Coordinates of C-alpha atoms and ligand atoms in Angstrom, one line a residue:
M1 CA 7.5 7.1 -11.1
G2 CA 9.9 8.2 -9.3
R3 CA 9.6 12.3 -8.6
I4 CA 6.6 14.3 -11.1
L5 CA 6.5 18.2 -11.3
V6 CA 2.8 18.9 -13.1
A7 CA 4.2 22.1 -14.1
G8 CA 2.5 25.6 -14.7
G9 CA -1.3 24.6 -15.0
T10 CA -4.4 25.8 -13.2
V11 CA -5.2 23.4 -10.3
V12 CA -8.8 23.0 -10.1
T13 CA -10.0 21.5 -6.6
A14 CA -13.6 21.4 -5.3
A15 CA -13.2 24.0 -2.8
E16 CA -10.1 26.5 -5.0
T17 CA -9.4 27.5 -8.3
M18 CA -4.7 28.6 -7.6
Q19 CA -2.2 28.6 -10.4
A20 CA 0.1 25.9 -8.8
D21 CA 2.7 23.3 -9.7
V22 CA 1.4 19.7 -8.6
L23 CA 5.1 18.2 -7.2
I24 CA 4.2 14.2 -6.8
D25 CA 6.9 11.7 -5.3
G26 CA 6.6 7.8 -5.8
E27 CA 1.9 7.7 -5.7
K28 CA 1.5 10.2 -3.6
I29 CA 1.3 14.2 -4.4
V30 CA 4.5 15.6 -1.7
A31 CA 3.4 19.4 -2.3
L32 CA 1.8 22.8 -4.0
L33 CA 4.3 24.9 -5.5
A34 CA 4.4 28.4 -6.3
S35 CA 4.3 28.3 -10.6
D36 CA 7.6 29.4 -11.3
G37 CA 9.1 25.7 -10.7
S38 CA 12.0 26.9 -8.1
A39 CA 10.7 25.3 -5.2
A40 CA 10.8 21.5 -6.9
G41 CA 14.1 20.4 -6.5
D42 CA 15.2 17.8 -8.3
V43 CA 12.8 15.7 -10.6
D44 CA 12.3 13.1 -13.2
T45 CA 9.4 13.8 -15.0
V46 CA 8.5 17.5 -16.4
I47 CA 4.9 17.4 -17.4
D48 CA 4.2 20.6 -19.3
A49 CA 0.1 21.9 -18.1
N50 CA 1.1 25.1 -19.7
G51 CA -3.0 26.5 -20.2
K52 CA -4.2 23.5 -18.9
L53 CA -6.8 22.5 -16.0
V54 CA -4.8 20.1 -13.6
F55 CA -8.3 18.7 -12.1
P56 CA -8.2 15.8 -9.3
G57 CA -8.5 12.2 -11.0
S58 CA -12.6 11.7 -10.9
V59 CA -14.3 8.6 -8.7
D60 CA -17.4 7.1 -10.5
A61 CA -19.0 6.2 -8.0
H62 CA -21.3 3.3 -9.7
T63 CA -20.5 1.6 -12.3
H64 CA -21.3 -2.7 -13.2
M65 CA -18.2 -4.7 -15.4
E66 CA -19.1 -8.1 -16.5
I67 CA -22.0 -8.5 -14.5
P68 CA -25.6 -11.3 -16.0
F69 CA -28.8 -9.1 -17.2
G70 CA -31.5 -11.4 -18.3
A71 CA -29.2 -14.0 -21.2
A72 CA -26.8 -11.1 -21.5
T73 CA -23.2 -10.2 -19.4
S74 CA -22.4 -6.2 -19.3
K75 CA -19.4 -6.1 -22.0
D76 CA -16.9 -4.0 -20.2
T77 CA -14.6 -6.5 -18.2
F78 CA -13.0 -5.0 -15.4
E79 CA -9.8 -3.9 -17.5
T80 CA -11.6 -3.1 -20.6
G81 CA -13.8 -0.7 -18.4
T82 CA -11.1 0.4 -15.9
R83 CA -9.2 1.5 -18.6
A84 CA -11.8 2.9 -20.9
A85 CA -12.8 5.1 -17.2
A86 CA -8.6 6.0 -17.5
W87 CA -9.2 7.8 -20.9
G88 CA -11.9 10.1 -19.8
G89 CA -10.1 10.9 -16.6
T90 CA -12.3 8.4 -14.0
T91 CA -9.1 7.2 -12.1
T92 CA -11.6 5.5 -9.0
I93 CA -14.6 2.9 -9.6
I94 CA -16.7 1.8 -7.7
D95 CA -18.7 -1.5 -8.6
F96 CA -21.2 -4.1 -6.9
P97 CA -20.4 -7.6 -6.3
I98 CA -24.1 -8.9 -6.9
Q99 CA -26.0 -11.4 -4.8
M100 CA -29.1 -12.8 -6.3
K101 CA -32.2 -14.4 -4.9
G102 CA -30.9 -18.1 -4.2
D103 CA -27.2 -16.9 -4.1
S104 CA -24.3 -16.0 -0.5
L105 CA -23.8 -12.6 -0.4
L106 CA -20.2 -13.5 0.5
G107 CA -19.9 -15.6 -1.9
S108 CA -21.1 -12.7 -4.8
F109 CA -18.2 -10.4 -3.2
E110 CA -15.6 -13.3 -3.0
E111 CA -16.3 -13.3 -7.2
T112 CA -16.0 -10.0 -8.0
M113 CA -13.1 -9.2 -5.5
A114 CA -11.7 -12.7 -7.5
K115 CA -12.8 -10.8 -11.2
A116 CA -11.3 -7.8 -10.4
D117 CA -7.7 -8.6 -9.1
G118 CA -4.9 -8.3 -11.4
N119 CA -7.5 -7.1 -13.7
A120 CA -7.8 -3.0 -13.5
A121 CA -5.5 -0.5 -14.5
I122 CA -7.2 2.2 -11.4
D123 CA -8.0 1.7 -8.4
Y124 CA -11.4 0.5 -7.2
G125 CA -14.1 0.1 -4.6
L126 CA -16.9 -2.3 -4.0
H127 CA -20.5 -1.4 -2.6
Q128 CA -22.6 -4.6 -2.2
I129 CA -26.1 -5.4 -4.2
V130 CA -28.3 -7.3 -1.3
G131 CA -30.7 -9.2 -3.3
D132 CA -31.8 -11.8 -1.0
V133 CA -32.4 -10.7 2.8
N134 CA -32.0 -14.1 4.3
P135 CA -30.7 -15.4 7.9
Q136 CA -27.9 -16.2 6.2
T137 CA -27.3 -12.9 4.5
M138 CA -28.0 -11.1 7.3
A139 CA -25.4 -12.8 9.3
E140 CA -22.9 -13.0 6.1
L141 CA -23.7 -8.4 5.6
D142 CA -20.4 -8.6 9.1
L143 CA -17.7 -10.7 7.3
V144 CA -18.8 -8.5 4.5
F145 CA -18.3 -5.5 6.3
K146 CA -14.9 -6.7 7.6
E147 CA -13.8 -6.3 3.9
G148 CA -14.0 -2.4 4.0
V149 CA -17.0 -2.1 2.3
S150 CA -19.0 0.3 4.1
S151 CA -22.2 0.7 1.6
Y152 CA -24.6 -1.4 0.7
K153 CA -27.3 -1.6 -2.8
L154 CA -31.0 -2.9 -2.1
F155 CA -34.4 -2.7 -4.6
T156 CA -37.6 -1.8 -5.1
A157 CA -37.5 -2.8 -8.3
Y158 CA -37.1 -6.1 -10.0
P159 CA -39.2 -8.5 -8.4
G160 CA -37.9 -12.3 -8.0
V161 CA -34.3 -10.9 -9.6
Y162 CA -33.0 -8.0 -6.9
Y163 CA -36.1 -6.6 -5.2
S164 CA -36.8 -6.5 -1.4
T165 CA -39.7 -5.6 0.8
D166 CA -40.1 -3.0 2.7
G167 CA -39.4 -5.1 5.4
E168 CA -36.2 -6.3 4.1
I169 CA -34.9 -3.2 3.2
S170 CA -35.7 -2.1 6.6
S171 CA -33.5 -5.0 8.7
V172 CA -30.6 -4.2 6.9
M173 CA -31.3 -0.4 7.6
Q174 CA -31.3 -1.7 11.0
W175 CA -28.3 -3.5 10.6
A176 CA -26.7 -0.6 8.6
A177 CA -28.1 2.0 11.4
D178 CA -26.0 0.3 13.9
N179 CA -22.7 0.2 11.9
G180 CA -22.8 3.9 10.2
S181 CA -22.6 1.6 7.0
T182 CA -24.2 3.4 3.6
I183 CA -28.0 2.3 2.0
L184 CA -28.0 2.8 -1.5
M185 CA -31.4 2.9 -2.8
H186 CA -32.7 1.8 -6.7
A187 CA -36.1 2.8 -6.3
E188 CA -38.6 2.6 -9.0
N189 CA -42.0 0.7 -8.0
G190 CA -41.3 -2.9 -9.4
S191 CA -44.8 -4.6 -8.4
V192 CA -46.5 -1.7 -10.7
I193 CA -43.7 -1.9 -13.0
D194 CA -44.2 -5.6 -13.9
L195 CA -48.2 -4.7 -14.3
L196 CA -47.9 -2.9 -16.6
R197 CA -44.8 -4.1 -18.4
E198 CA -47.3 -7.6 -18.9
Q199 CA -49.9 -4.9 -20.0
A200 CA -48.4 -3.7 -22.4
I201 CA -47.1 -6.9 -24.2
A202 CA -50.5 -8.0 -24.0
A203 CA -51.8 -5.5 -26.0
G204 CA -48.9 -5.6 -28.3
N205 CA -47.2 -2.8 -27.3
T206 CA -43.3 -4.7 -27.9
D207 CA -40.8 -0.8 -29.0
P208 CA -38.2 -0.1 -26.7
I209 CA -40.4 3.8 -26.4
F210 CA -42.5 1.2 -24.1
H211 CA -40.2 0.3 -21.9
A212 CA -39.9 3.9 -21.3
L213 CA -43.7 4.4 -20.8
T214 CA -44.2 1.8 -18.4
R215 CA -41.9 3.0 -16.1
P216 CA -43.2 6.6 -15.4
A217 CA -41.7 8.8 -13.3
A218 CA -44.6 9.0 -10.7
L219 CA -42.9 5.3 -9.6
E220 CA -39.5 6.6 -9.1
G221 CA -40.9 9.3 -6.8
E222 CA -43.0 7.0 -4.8
A223 CA -40.7 4.8 -4.0
A224 CA -37.7 7.3 -3.6
H225 CA -40.4 8.8 -0.4
R226 CA -41.0 5.3 0.7
T227 CA -37.7 4.2 1.4
I228 CA -36.4 8.2 2.6
I229 CA -39.0 7.3 5.6
L230 CA -38.1 3.8 6.3
A231 CA -34.4 5.4 6.0
E232 CA -35.8 7.9 8.4
Q233 CA -37.5 5.4 11.0
T234 CA -34.4 3.3 10.9
G235 CA -31.7 6.2 11.6
A236 CA -29.8 4.3 8.4
P237 CA -27.8 6.6 5.7
L238 CA -29.6 6.6 2.5
Y239 CA -28.3 7.2 -0.9
I240 CA -30.4 7.0 -4.0
V241 CA -28.9 6.1 -6.9
H242 CA -29.1 6.8 -10.5
I243 CA -31.8 9.5 -10.1
S244 CA -34.0 10.6 -13.6
A245 CA -36.7 12.2 -12.0
K246 CA -37.4 16.0 -10.6
E247 CA -39.9 14.0 -8.1
V248 CA -37.1 12.6 -6.8
V249 CA -34.6 15.5 -6.3
A250 CA -37.8 17.1 -4.7
E251 CA -38.4 14.6 -2.0
I252 CA -34.4 14.6 -1.5
S253 CA -34.4 18.2 -1.2
V254 CA -37.1 18.3 1.4
A255 CA -35.6 15.1 3.6
R256 CA -32.2 17.0 3.0
S257 CA -33.9 20.1 4.9
M258 CA -35.2 18.0 7.6
G259 CA -31.4 16.9 8.4
Q260 CA -31.8 13.6 7.5
N261 CA -28.6 11.9 6.3
V262 CA -30.1 11.2 2.8
F263 CA -28.3 12.0 -0.5
G264 CA -28.8 11.7 -4.8
E265 CA -26.8 10.6 -7.7
T266 CA -27.5 10.7 -11.2
C267 CA -26.1 10.4 -14.1
P268 CA -25.1 11.5 -17.5
Q269 CA -27.6 10.0 -19.4
Y270 CA -30.5 11.5 -17.8
L271 CA -28.6 15.0 -17.6
Y272 CA -27.8 15.3 -21.1
L273 CA -30.4 12.4 -23.3
E274 CA -33.8 12.4 -23.5
Q275 CA -37.1 9.7 -23.8
A276 CA -38.2 10.5 -27.6
L277 CA -34.3 8.5 -28.4
L278 CA -35.9 5.3 -27.2
D279 CA -38.9 6.0 -29.7
Q280 CA -37.3 5.3 -33.4
G281 CA -38.7 1.8 -33.5
F282 CA -35.8 -1.3 -32.6
E283 CA -33.1 1.4 -32.7
G284 CA -34.3 3.2 -29.4
A285 CA -33.1 -0.3 -27.8
K286 CA -29.8 1.6 -27.8
F287 CA -30.7 4.0 -25.2
V288 CA -33.1 1.7 -22.5
C289 CA -31.8 1.5 -19.4
S290 CA -33.3 2.0 -15.8
P291 CA -34.8 4.3 -14.7
P292 CA -35.3 5.3 -18.5
L293 CA -34.4 9.0 -20.2
R294 CA -37.4 11.3 -19.1
D295 CA -38.7 13.7 -21.4
P296 CA -37.1 17.2 -21.0
A297 CA -40.1 18.6 -21.1
E298 CA -41.9 17.6 -18.0
G299 CA -38.3 19.5 -16.5
H300 CA -36.9 16.8 -15.5
Q301 CA -33.2 17.4 -16.4
A302 CA -33.7 21.1 -15.7
A303 CA -34.4 20.1 -12.3
L304 CA -31.8 17.8 -12.3
W305 CA -28.7 19.8 -13.3
T306 CA -30.7 22.3 -10.6
G307 CA -30.3 19.7 -7.9
L308 CA -26.4 19.7 -9.1
A309 CA -26.1 23.2 -8.3
T310 CA -27.9 24.1 -5.5
G311 CA -26.2 21.1 -4.0
D312 CA -29.8 18.9 -3.8
L313 CA -28.3 16.3 -5.7
Q314 CA -24.6 15.7 -4.8
V315 CA -23.1 13.3 -7.2
V316 CA -22.6 12.3 -10.7
A317 CA -22.2 8.3 -11.3
T318 CA -22.7 6.4 -14.9
D319 CA -24.4 3.3 -13.1
H320 CA -22.1 1.8 -16.6
C321 CA -23.4 -1.5 -18.0
P322 CA -22.4 -1.6 -21.6
F323 CA -24.4 -4.0 -23.9
D324 CA -23.9 -4.3 -27.6
Y325 CA -26.4 -3.6 -29.9
E326 CA -26.3 -6.5 -32.0
G327 CA -26.6 -9.6 -30.0
Q328 CA -27.2 -8.1 -27.0
K329 CA -30.2 -5.7 -27.1
T330 CA -31.3 -7.5 -30.2
L331 CA -32.6 -10.0 -27.9
G332 CA -35.4 -7.8 -27.4
R333 CA -36.6 -7.1 -30.4
G334 CA -40.5 -8.0 -31.1
D335 CA -40.2 -8.3 -26.8
F336 CA -38.9 -4.5 -24.7
T337 CA -38.9 -6.3 -21.8
R338 CA -36.1 -8.7 -22.6
I339 CA -33.9 -5.8 -23.9
P340 CA -30.2 -5.8 -21.0
N341 CA -30.8 -2.5 -19.1
G342 CA -28.1 -0.6 -19.3
L343 CA -25.7 1.7 -21.5
P344 CA -22.1 2.6 -21.7
V345 CA -21.1 5.1 -20.6
V346 CA -17.4 5.2 -17.7
E347 CA -15.0 6.8 -20.1
H348 CA -17.4 9.6 -21.5
R349 CA -18.9 11.1 -17.7
F350 CA -16.1 13.0 -16.5
P351 CA -15.7 14.8 -20.1
L352 CA -19.6 15.3 -20.1
L353 CA -18.8 17.2 -17.1
I354 CA -16.3 18.9 -17.9
H355 CA -18.0 20.5 -21.4
A356 CA -20.8 21.6 -18.9
A357 CA -18.6 23.4 -16.7
L358 CA -16.7 25.1 -19.9
A359 CA -19.2 25.4 -22.6
D360 CA -22.5 25.7 -20.6
G361 CA -21.9 27.1 -17.6
L362 CA -24.3 24.8 -16.0
L363 CA -21.9 24.0 -13.0
T364 CA -18.7 26.1 -11.9
L365 CA -15.7 24.0 -12.5
N366 CA -15.4 23.8 -8.4
R367 CA -18.9 22.9 -8.2
M368 CA -18.2 20.5 -11.3
V369 CA -14.7 19.0 -9.4
D370 CA -17.1 18.2 -6.1
V371 CA -19.8 16.0 -7.9
A372 CA -17.5 13.9 -10.0
A373 CA -14.9 13.2 -7.3
T374 CA -14.9 15.1 -3.8
T375 CA -18.3 14.5 -2.9
P376 CA -18.5 10.7 -4.0
A377 CA -15.2 10.1 -2.3
K378 CA -16.4 11.7 0.6
L379 CA -19.2 9.9 0.9
F380 CA -17.4 6.4 0.4
G381 CA -14.9 6.5 2.5
I382 CA -11.8 7.0 0.5
Y383 CA -11.1 11.0 1.1
P384 CA -8.8 12.5 0.9
K385 CA -6.8 9.8 -0.4
K386 CA -8.8 10.7 -3.5
G387 CA -11.1 13.1 -4.4
T388 CA -8.5 15.9 -4.0
I389 CA -5.9 17.3 -5.0
A390 CA -3.8 17.7 -1.6
V391 CA -0.4 17.3 -0.4
G392 CA -1.1 13.5 1.5
S393 CA -3.6 12.3 -1.3
D394 CA -2.7 9.3 -4.0
A395 CA -1.4 11.5 -7.3
D396 CA -4.6 10.6 -9.3
L397 CA -4.9 13.7 -11.6
A398 CA -6.4 15.0 -15.3
V399 CA -4.8 17.4 -16.9
V400 CA -7.5 18.8 -19.1
D401 CA -6.8 21.3 -22.3
P402 CA -9.5 23.5 -22.5
A403 CA -9.1 25.0 -26.1
G404 CA -9.1 21.2 -27.1
R405 CA -12.2 19.6 -28.6
S406 CA -13.3 16.4 -29.1
V407 CA -16.7 14.1 -30.9
L408 CA -17.3 10.9 -28.9
S409 CA -18.4 8.2 -31.2
A410 CA -18.3 4.7 -31.1
A411 CA -15.2 4.5 -33.6
T412 CA -12.8 6.5 -31.6
H413 CA -14.2 5.0 -28.0
H414 CA -12.6 2.6 -26.0
M415 CA -15.5 1.1 -24.0
N416 CA -15.8 -2.1 -25.3
V417 CA -19.4 -2.1 -27.0
D418 CA -20.3 -1.8 -30.5
Y419 CA -22.3 1.8 -30.4
S420 CA -22.3 5.1 -28.6
C421 CA -25.3 6.5 -26.8
F422 CA -23.7 10.4 -26.9
E423 CA -22.6 9.4 -31.0
G424 CA -21.9 12.9 -32.9
M425 CA -21.9 15.3 -29.4
E426 CA -18.5 17.9 -29.6
L427 CA -17.6 18.6 -26.5
H428 CA -15.0 21.9 -24.6
G429 CA -11.9 20.4 -23.6
T430 CA -9.9 17.1 -23.9
I431 CA -8.0 14.9 -21.6
D432 CA -5.0 14.4 -22.1
V433 CA -2.2 13.1 -19.4
V434 CA -4.2 11.2 -16.4
L435 CA -1.7 10.0 -13.8
S436 CA -3.0 7.0 -11.4
R437 CA -1.2 7.3 -8.2
G438 CA 2.4 8.7 -9.7
S439 CA 1.6 6.0 -13.2
V440 CA 1.2 7.8 -16.2
V441 CA -2.0 6.2 -17.1
V442 CA -3.0 8.1 -20.4
A443 CA -0.8 10.8 -22.4
D444 CA 0.2 11.2 -25.9
G445 CA -2.8 10.0 -27.1
K446 CA -2.4 6.4 -26.1
F447 CA -2.9 4.4 -23.0
H448 CA 0.2 3.5 -20.6
G449 CA -1.2 1.5 -18.6
D450 CA -1.1 -1.9 -16.7
R451 CA -3.9 -3.9 -16.0
R452 CA -2.2 -5.5 -12.4
H453 CA -1.4 -1.8 -11.2
G454 CA -5.6 -1.2 -9.7
R455 CA -5.8 -1.8 -6.3
Y456 CA -8.6 -2.5 -4.2
L457 CA -10.2 -0.1 -1.7
R458 CA -10.7 -0.9 1.7
R459 CA -13.3 1.9 2.0
G460 CA -14.2 3.5 5.3
L461 CA -17.5 4.9 6.4
N462 CA -19.4 8.0 4.9
Q463 CA -17.6 11.3 5.5
L464 CA -20.4 13.9 5.5
L465 CA -23.3 12.0 7.8
R466 CA -24.5 14.9 10.3
Ligands
LIG1 ZN1 -26.4 -0.2 -11.1

């Protein structure tokens, strides 16, 4: 802590790229200075960023630490998951209290607050999952809103667990339209998917590939279309999470062109991985998530990259929800419907996006920062405290060596899970130093963070509403 100068680097924000030194005092950025160091005055620590890129610490707007899915609980706790996030240059996560059928909404919020408190290496906010719309829930929504939760997630998938009817969704949307909250939507047609799953199992089609084949892209597109209309009717801002299908990109593009407050998120797994990975006998269970990985021959991945570049999609988050292969994914041997859904991604999202910009030219560096940090901070009401490098912002930074190379592997990653879904991928760029609110969390290949450092973020409203 004290006064830190990040010297000699190239500062990259969503808006510009500039040679500048970043001066930090305590937890905040206090100046951007000419790179000759002349104006910095006395500093306690100099971090040499010569030849390096200096990014804002990135914001992962969608993680699931230690949550139940069927018979399993996701392996990363807030402690292990935020530590892994920091290794990957992510300095803010937004996680989810989960209300399931029969639970109290407020109770689920308080339970997650207690789990995270004192167990996070980086700062965190919470979106609230609304899994049981009833009069008590409607009353408790106001109480959770007062705690700095400005976004609420509903599901058209998972009947009997999280699913809400169109009427239930509309009633929460009406509430959100009144106070300006944003509705997050898991958009897949759950009741048709359940029918297809039952039919697959009855026909003896039990391998992981049938997870993908029973969740067709058209049913993701249909649910997105339907919920966009419900949002338009009620006036609620809508953010569709973890988009995997080109059909949804098209729906969002149309709605946005009509002026509607609709936003879209995709994830590295949908950008980089493909459906064929599920088709390798039971090993395919390592790649089971919902919505499923898609076939590139159908144009989904290309549409997602294009959407990010053009602005039809605004955010890359992870839906991080790791389950061990041994003992957890294997619960679904002989019945793919019992495989816990979710992938370990939180550590690798930002490095994969940096690689996409540096090596593949799929996004400019500035647009990459926008989708990884700046826009999620704006959408979820924590900008410019988070998501950029500016005077007055939290000193959350990632110093990256563009000439470095890293190989993703379960042998070296820091997520608490026994496999990597990106095993062996070589990336351009290494994350050399990470700061969270002026504290060095990662440097010299070591973790210097503290699980008591991370603070809960009370969030404001969506800053991108028209
Ligand atoms: Zn999720």
